Amino acid sequence: MADAGVSYTIATVENATEIGSLLRDHGYRLTSPRWQVWSVLRSANRHLTAEEIAHKVNDADPTVNISSVYRSLTLFEELDLVRESHLGIDGSARWEIAHPDDHFHLVCRRCGSVNHHVGELVEQIRSHLGDHHAFAAENIDLVVTGVCGDCLG
Amino acid sequence: MADAGVSYTIATVENATEIGSLLRDHGYRLTSPRWQVWSVLRSANRHLTAEEIAHKVNDADPTVNISSVYRSLTLFEELDLVRESHLGIDGSARWEIAHPDDHFHLVCRRCGSVNHHVGELVEQIRSHLGDHHAFAAENIDLVVTGVCGDCLG
DNA sequence: TTAAGTGCAAACGCTTTGCAGTTCA
DNA sequence: TGAACTGCAAAGCGTTTGCACTTAA
């Protein structure tokens, strides 16, 4: 079975009600900044910097401060709802919804697209490391830069 | 053939004479900060932050400023002598001698060791991406965190 | 000799934090 | 009501840069 394509299963938290109760279950409140940051990440089809998130959040609610964006992201990361990554594009971190499945990133240096892929590759790496290197892999971060199929023409 | 172990082939520039002529070939000078930074990286068996490099350099020559360390690292990176990476340990970048071979990093979250491995795995990933994803991989950055064989006991 | 390189200190960009005021439960 | 949360502004941290001085070639 080849790896699945660009689309991938979305995290299990689907809507405001769910993230609201999830936060409450952990003793946190659902607030406007948190909800806005969550929806921006949910509707994004790519990795976003904190500044990009803040900008989109401010389209809906200009009163939200970027420090609340950072605080929301930090909280979501602790709850395993989002993930931070350094994709080597520039100095800033980028954020995405935490995927329930193993996945990796293909960064096209020509068109700048960042595509996610889920599938067997990460699992192959994991078992390779266990079999050949006696290493119990927990987090596998595979970032590949190159040229995507569209740009290859 | 299984992947090679922790040891790996060192970059082709071996000593002061060689890095001196390499720099001169590109129109640069061999200076004390550059030579110090180069020796620290050459003798390091792990990734170092700029601050760690500066500290070690200052053991040999306390007059070297950290800004020269950064300038040396930037120059070496342009010449493909060193590589910068974000290993997800903290916010700072880490530096290592640029390996001539494809390799990946195994970061043990228990003992903190960062081991390099060369071998077939990266090449397998590259061909997988070409075959299944129509993606021409150039740089493959694989960082795996987990627990190493020594810590597993 | 002189352009390349340096140390120093100040600036930079991203991120975090202290605090007083606000808001959700 | 009161603890959780926010906006704001200032601080923090790693990194870069302007400038006058120094040095390798």
XYZ file of C-alpha atoms (C1' of nucleotides) in Angstrom:
356
model
C 0.000 0.000 0.000
C 1.438 3.342 -1.013
C 1.273 6.262 1.370
C -1.900 8.290 1.366
C -1.886 11.587 -0.476
C -1.880 15.146 0.729
C -5.093 14.851 2.677
C -4.945 13.311 6.116
C -7.194 12.481 8.992
C -7.866 15.538 11.114
C -7.319 15.512 14.842
C -10.148 14.170 16.915
C -11.299 17.519 18.250
C -13.760 18.686 15.624
C -15.688 21.710 16.807
C -16.183 24.376 19.420
C -18.193 22.149 21.717
C -15.516 19.504 21.686
C -12.586 21.782 22.302
C -14.608 23.596 24.934
C -15.275 20.456 26.922
C -11.767 19.199 26.365
C -10.387 22.400 27.847
C -12.866 22.287 30.716
C -11.965 18.655 31.399
C -8.441 19.855 32.034
C -9.508 22.777 34.178
C -9.153 25.432 31.489
C -11.704 27.797 30.020
C -12.789 28.244 26.444
C -12.076 31.887 25.627
C -12.285 33.956 22.495
C -8.533 33.940 21.755
C -8.341 30.179 22.252
C -11.330 29.525 20.040
C -10.085 31.857 17.324
C -6.598 30.322 17.311
C -8.124 26.863 17.169
C -10.385 27.662 14.201
C -7.560 29.290 12.275
C -5.397 26.219 12.716
C -8.313 23.919 11.883
C -9.062 25.653 8.594
C -5.419 26.105 7.598
C -4.081 23.732 4.998
C -0.496 24.439 5.858
C 1.877 25.319 8.673
C 1.459 28.800 10.081
C 3.773 31.042 12.054
C 2.452 32.627 15.239
C 2.366 35.937 13.421
C 0.282 34.502 10.568
C -2.117 33.000 13.075
C -2.387 36.302 14.927
C -3.112 38.116 11.674
C -5.899 35.729 10.707
C -7.306 35.798 14.221
C -7.363 39.582 14.080
C -9.489 39.499 10.916
C -12.212 38.002 13.083
C -11.371 39.742 16.347
C -8.907 42.654 16.237
C -8.681 42.838 20.027
C -6.808 39.551 20.374
C -3.162 40.166 21.204
C -0.323 38.105 19.807
C 0.777 37.174 23.317
C -2.546 35.397 23.776
C -1.897 33.584 20.525
C 1.403 32.337 21.916
C -0.244 31.393 25.197
C -2.994 29.493 23.381
C -0.482 27.644 21.234
C 1.579 26.694 24.284
C -1.519 25.378 26.031
C -2.698 23.431 22.985
C 0.752 21.920 22.639
C 0.655 20.718 26.249
C -2.702 19.096 25.514
C -1.227 17.465 22.386
C -3.658 19.338 20.159
C -1.059 21.159 18.081
C 2.572 20.676 17.198
C 5.408 23.136 16.784
C 8.052 22.515 14.174
C 11.078 24.163 12.636
C 10.827 23.460 8.932
C 14.071 25.184 8.120
C 12.323 27.876 6.102
C 13.390 30.717 8.356
C 13.908 31.464 12.011
C 10.302 31.305 13.169
C 8.530 28.250 14.451
C 5.469 26.983 12.616
C 2.364 25.376 14.003
C -0.122 22.801 12.846
C -2.907 20.651 14.208
C -1.428 17.562 15.847
C -2.149 14.653 13.556
C -3.168 11.408 15.152
C -1.184 9.495 12.544
C 2.510 9.327 11.799
C 3.299 11.683 8.996
C 6.090 13.584 7.352
C 6.552 16.862 5.509
C 7.565 17.555 1.941
C 8.727 21.140 1.498
C 9.012 22.313 -2.120
C 11.781 24.883 -2.437
C 10.354 26.114 -5.749
C 6.693 26.820 -4.929
C 7.050 26.845 -1.137
C 4.269 24.321 -0.558
C 4.414 22.162 2.555
C 2.543 18.909 2.132
C 1.781 16.336 4.784
C 1.789 12.673 4.061
C 0.619 9.821 6.168
C 1.357 6.214 5.471
C 3.745 3.417 5.904
C 7.036 5.258 5.485
C 7.288 6.492 9.064
C 6.402 3.053 10.369
C 9.107 1.556 8.154
C 11.637 3.957 9.638
C 10.514 3.083 13.160
C 10.961 -0.641 12.677
C 14.254 -0.128 10.850
C 15.605 1.771 13.849
C 14.400 -0.890 16.257
C 15.794 -3.746 14.182
C 19.138 -2.268 13.130
C 19.959 0.352 15.748
C 18.415 -0.865 19.013
C 16.706 2.496 19.252
C 13.161 2.858 20.591
C 11.865 5.653 18.379
C 9.153 7.809 19.875
C 8.985 10.941 17.779
C 10.021 10.714 14.139
C 10.484 14.090 12.521
C 11.106 13.762 8.816
C 11.380 16.983 6.849
C 12.301 16.662 3.209
C 13.072 19.621 0.990
C 13.205 19.246 -2.750
C 10.998 19.838 -5.758
C 7.401 18.650 -5.840
C 5.714 16.848 -8.713
C 3.814 19.939 -9.860
C 6.974 21.987 -10.149
C 8.846 19.191 -11.878
C 6.192 19.522 -14.616
C 23.618 -4.253 4.590
C 22.680 -2.619 7.838
C 23.430 1.027 8.464
C 26.884 1.873 9.769
C 27.262 2.602 13.451
C 27.846 5.808 15.343
C 31.133 6.608 13.673
C 31.020 8.253 10.288
C 33.354 9.583 7.686
C 34.633 13.020 8.611
C 34.412 15.903 6.204
C 37.210 16.140 3.702
C 38.894 19.169 5.248
C 41.265 17.679 7.810
C 43.659 20.290 9.136
C 44.686 23.926 9.325
C 46.579 23.856 6.069
C 43.607 22.445 4.237
C 41.019 24.810 5.636
C 43.425 27.676 5.098
C 43.862 26.960 1.423
C 40.201 26.191 1.021
C 39.331 29.590 2.441
C 41.980 31.310 0.306
C 40.696 29.522 -2.785
C 37.394 31.253 -2.167
C 38.980 34.622 -1.492
C 38.761 34.449 2.296
C 41.458 34.610 4.933
C 42.328 32.114 7.620
C 42.023 34.005 10.893
C 42.257 33.030 14.504
C 38.479 32.984 15.145
C 37.872 30.893 12.042
C 40.583 28.408 12.895
C 39.409 28.127 16.516
C 35.789 27.573 15.523
C 36.842 24.986 12.987
C 38.963 23.015 15.487
C 36.226 23.040 18.101
C 33.726 21.644 15.619
C 36.248 19.121 14.322
C 36.971 17.722 17.772
C 33.345 17.805 18.958
C 31.560 14.489 18.968
C 28.143 16.068 19.080
C 26.111 19.061 17.950
C 27.069 22.344 19.572
C 25.216 25.595 20.016
C 26.944 28.816 19.011
C 27.311 29.646 22.671
C 28.964 26.304 23.441
C 31.342 26.824 20.543
C 32.166 30.338 21.746
C 32.849 29.032 25.227
C 35.255 26.366 24.005
C 36.920 28.804 21.653
C 37.429 31.203 24.542
C 39.281 28.526 26.503
C 41.979 28.752 23.840
C 41.611 32.432 22.955
C 39.526 34.605 25.282
C 39.595 37.557 22.904
C 37.367 35.891 20.308
C 33.914 37.427 20.370
C 30.736 35.433 19.887
C 29.794 37.560 16.898
C 32.887 36.262 15.133
C 31.785 32.757 15.994
C 28.475 33.423 14.276
C 30.230 35.002 11.302
C 32.566 32.014 11.005
C 29.690 29.561 11.190
C 27.754 31.459 8.515
C 30.792 31.451 6.240
C 31.479 27.752 6.797
C 27.864 26.974 6.048
C 28.066 28.838 2.737
C 31.125 26.746 1.884
C 29.226 23.566 2.842
C 31.715 22.834 5.607
C 29.208 22.865 8.461
C 25.473 22.391 8.853
C 22.959 24.115 11.072
C 20.063 22.138 12.469
C 17.176 22.518 14.852
C 17.044 19.312 16.825
C 13.966 20.298 18.778
C 15.896 20.320 22.045
C 15.380 24.003 22.695
C 15.223 27.277 20.839
C 18.841 27.516 19.757
C 20.338 26.195 16.572
C 23.053 23.580 16.735
C 26.040 23.111 14.466
C 28.079 20.206 13.217
C 30.670 19.403 10.593
C 28.925 18.806 7.274
C 29.030 15.104 6.572
C 29.703 14.040 3.034
C 27.256 11.165 3.390
C 23.523 11.060 3.947
C 22.872 10.596 7.604
C 20.268 11.005 10.275
C 20.161 11.808 13.978
C 19.006 9.737 16.913
C 18.356 11.889 19.962
C 17.991 9.989 23.244
C 15.619 11.813 25.564
C 16.986 9.935 28.568
C 20.762 10.483 28.333
C 20.676 13.378 25.858
C 23.073 11.762 23.416
C 22.830 12.698 19.758
C 24.155 9.994 17.486
C 24.716 10.224 13.770
C 24.126 7.319 11.484
C 25.026 6.872 7.891
C 23.719 4.130 5.699
C 20.973 3.009 3.453
C 17.982 4.394 5.318
C 18.157 7.904 3.886
C 18.603 6.513 0.393
C 15.561 4.273 0.923
C 13.526 7.314 1.912
C 14.722 9.217 -1.141
C 13.704 6.500 -3.569
C 10.410 5.950 -1.767
C 9.548 9.619 -2.249
C 10.486 9.527 -5.906
C 8.556 6.326 -6.575
C 5.421 6.986 -4.531
C 5.168 10.766 -4.269
C 6.721 12.192 -7.435
C 8.922 14.282 -5.183
C 12.569 14.999 -6.041
C 14.115 14.966 -2.575
C 17.221 17.080 -2.139
C 17.718 17.504 1.582
C 16.421 14.802 3.896
C 16.357 15.839 7.517
C 15.440 12.947 9.770
C 15.511 13.602 13.495
C 14.295 10.809 15.729
C 13.809 11.186 19.454
C 13.364 8.167 21.650
C 15.425 5.966 23.934
C 18.784 4.608 22.862
C 19.999 1.042 23.302
C 22.252 1.890 26.249
C 19.408 3.483 28.182
C 17.035 0.646 27.349
C 19.549 -1.558 29.185
C 49.494 48.703 1.757
C 44.729 47.817 2.008
C 40.726 45.193 1.645
C 39.053 41.682 4.634
C 38.036 40.651 9.181
C 37.435 41.758 14.057
C 35.584 43.323 18.794
C 32.301 45.898 20.751
C 27.877 47.501 21.580
C 23.637 48.397 19.936
C 19.783 46.705 17.272
C 16.971 43.050 15.744
C 13.015 39.600 15.502
C 10.632 36.149 17.821
C 8.884 34.796 22.122
C 7.920 35.193 27.098
C 6.527 37.536 31.237
C 4.812 40.912 35.060
C 1.001 43.260 36.115
C -3.300 45.463 36.482
C -7.688 45.043 34.574
C -11.277 41.714 32.619
C -14.096 37.615 32.181
C -15.841 33.075 32.482
C -17.933 29.506 35.572
C -17.228 36.068 43.840
C -12.662 34.733 42.561
C -9.507 32.234 40.062
C -8.443 32.020 35.237
C -7.410 34.747 31.556
C -6.358 38.825 28.867
C -4.061 43.077 26.714
C -0.333 45.807 27.060
C 4.291 46.958 27.416
C 8.588 45.731 28.765
C 12.030 42.277 29.127
C 14.469 38.168 27.463
C 17.108 35.514 24.377
C 19.612 34.069 20.369
C 21.390 36.233 16.448
C 22.785 40.044 13.316
C 24.789 44.452 12.147
C 27.189 49.257 11.991
C 31.388 51.111 12.854
C 36.018 52.180 13.974
C 40.079 49.524 14.675
C 43.128 45.583 13.442
C 45.325 42.169 10.616
C 46.397 38.735 6.995
C 48.308 38.484 2.567
